[in-house]
């Protein structure tokens, strides 16, 4: 979906909507345990979520979710530790 979105200059969600409308079967693509380990390693080296996602062929949000599942502290876009919305320190 990301490749189609890039190719036709439309949002991924638009691609998804069109494919669903035409009954195209979808597969969910995630990251294997080895890929998550690779993502953690690259992120800890200072790579951005976007760069890690591009390297692994997934969206940065997928990488972020997997890092959170593993309890890996994440950074904001300025490199500072990310504070959860519910954390009012």
mmCIF file of C-alpha atoms in Angstrom:
data_model
loop_
_atom_site.group_PDB
_atom_site.id
_atom_site.type_symbol
_atom_site.label_atom_id
_atom_site.label_comp_id
_atom_site.label_asym_id
_atom_site.label_seq_id
_atom_site.Cartn_x
_atom_site.Cartn_y
_atom_site.Cartn_z
ATOM 1 C CA UNK A 1 0.000 0.000 0.000
ATOM 2 C CA UNK A 2 2.837 2.395 0.762
ATOM 3 C CA UNK A 3 4.458 1.719 -2.600
ATOM 4 C CA UNK A 4 1.166 2.254 -4.427
ATOM 5 C CA UNK A 5 0.576 5.438 -2.473
ATOM 6 C CA UNK A 6 4.017 6.720 -3.402
ATOM 7 C CA UNK A 7 3.618 5.690 -7.033
ATOM 8 C CA UNK A 8 0.248 7.408 -7.473
ATOM 9 C CA UNK A 9 0.922 10.227 -4.988
ATOM 10 C CA UNK A 10 -2.013 9.332 -2.736
ATOM 11 C CA UNK A 11 -2.325 8.488 0.949
ATOM 12 C CA UNK A 12 -1.913 4.901 2.130
ATOM 13 C CA UNK A 13 -5.422 5.036 3.598
ATOM 14 C CA UNK A 14 -6.801 5.987 0.179
ATOM 15 C CA UNK A 15 -5.032 2.992 -1.348
ATOM 16 C CA UNK A 16 -6.491 0.776 1.368
ATOM 17 C CA UNK A 17 -9.998 2.131 0.781
ATOM 18 C CA UNK A 18 -9.774 1.547 -2.966
ATOM 19 C CA UNK A 19 -8.418 -1.988 -2.554
ATOM 20 C CA UNK A 20 -11.114 -2.882 -0.013
ATOM 21 C CA UNK A 21 -13.820 -1.431 -2.246
ATOM 22 C CA UNK A 22 -12.699 -3.771 -5.032
ATOM 23 C CA UNK A 23 -12.469 -6.820 -2.775
ATOM 24 C CA UNK A 24 -8.699 -7.187 -2.968
ATOM 25 C CA UNK A 25 -7.588 -9.550 -0.193
ATOM 26 C CA UNK A 26 -5.222 -7.860 2.220
ATOM 27 C CA UNK A 27 -2.421 -9.342 4.217
ATOM 28 C CA UNK A 28 -1.188 -7.829 7.408
ATOM 29 C CA UNK A 29 2.517 -7.266 7.333
ATOM 30 C CA UNK A 30 4.308 -6.915 10.581
ATOM 31 C CA UNK A 31 7.816 -7.490 11.782
ATOM 32 C CA UNK A 32 9.358 -10.809 12.713
ATOM 33 C CA UNK A 33 11.147 -11.140 16.059
ATOM 34 C CA UNK A 34 14.486 -10.880 14.239
ATOM 35 C CA UNK A 35 13.340 -7.697 12.500
ATOM 36 C CA UNK A 36 12.173 -6.209 15.804
ATOM 37 C CA UNK A 37 15.576 -7.008 17.296
ATOM 38 C CA UNK A 38 17.212 -5.335 14.271
ATOM 39 C CA UNK A 39 14.914 -2.319 14.678
ATOM 40 C CA UNK A 40 15.854 -1.988 18.353
ATOM 41 C CA UNK A 41 19.553 -2.203 17.511
ATOM 42 C CA UNK A 42 19.327 0.429 14.757
ATOM 43 C CA UNK A 43 17.150 2.720 16.875
ATOM 44 C CA UNK A 44 19.635 2.470 19.746
ATOM 45 C CA UNK A 45 22.372 3.447 17.291
ATOM 46 C CA UNK A 46 20.490 6.707 16.780
ATOM 47 C CA UNK A 47 18.472 5.940 13.659
ATOM 48 C CA UNK A 48 15.090 7.669 13.462
ATOM 49 C CA UNK A 49 11.858 5.673 13.498
ATOM 50 C CA UNK A 50 11.309 6.734 9.882
ATOM 51 C CA UNK A 51 14.751 5.530 8.813
ATOM 52 C CA UNK A 52 14.345 2.203 10.623
ATOM 53 C CA UNK A 53 10.898 1.756 9.067
ATOM 54 C CA UNK A 54 12.209 2.522 5.595
ATOM 55 C CA UNK A 55 15.071 0.061 6.094
ATOM 56 C CA UNK A 56 12.631 -2.676 7.154
ATOM 57 C CA UNK A 57 9.929 -1.794 4.626
ATOM 58 C CA UNK A 58 7.272 -0.781 7.157
ATOM 59 C CA UNK A 59 5.777 2.458 8.408
ATOM 60 C CA UNK A 60 7.493 4.274 11.273
ATOM 61 C CA UNK A 61 4.361 3.726 13.376
ATOM 62 C CA UNK A 62 4.841 -0.044 13.103
ATOM 63 C CA UNK A 63 8.387 0.382 14.408
ATOM 64 C CA UNK A 64 7.196 2.650 17.224
ATOM 65 C CA UNK A 65 4.525 0.165 18.292
ATOM 66 C CA UNK A 66 6.998 -2.734 18.338
ATOM 67 C CA UNK A 67 9.512 -0.731 20.370
ATOM 68 C CA UNK A 68 6.791 0.148 22.868
ATOM 69 C CA UNK A 69 5.705 -3.506 23.085
ATOM 70 C CA UNK A 70 9.279 -4.383 24.037
ATOM 71 C CA UNK A 71 9.483 -1.537 26.575
ATOM 72 C CA UNK A 72 12.133 0.393 24.637
ATOM 73 C CA UNK A 73 12.190 4.101 25.572
ATOM 74 C CA UNK A 74 11.625 6.255 22.494
ATOM 75 C CA UNK A 75 12.717 9.753 21.516
ATOM 76 C CA UNK A 76 10.685 12.647 20.146
ATOM 77 C CA UNK A 77 11.666 14.347 16.891
ATOM 78 C CA UNK A 78 14.200 16.465 18.782
ATOM 79 C CA UNK A 79 15.966 13.452 20.289
ATOM 80 C CA UNK A 80 14.536 13.966 23.781
ATOM 81 C CA UNK A 81 12.904 11.097 25.704
ATOM 82 C CA UNK A 82 9.272 10.775 24.649
ATOM 83 C CA UNK A 83 6.713 11.414 27.415
ATOM 84 C CA UNK A 84 3.414 9.510 27.191
ATOM 85 C CA UNK A 85 0.283 11.669 27.005
ATOM 86 C CA UNK A 86 -0.902 10.258 30.347
ATOM 87 C CA UNK A 87 2.403 11.031 32.071
ATOM 88 C CA UNK A 88 2.102 14.438 33.775
ATOM 89 C CA UNK A 89 5.538 14.878 35.311
#
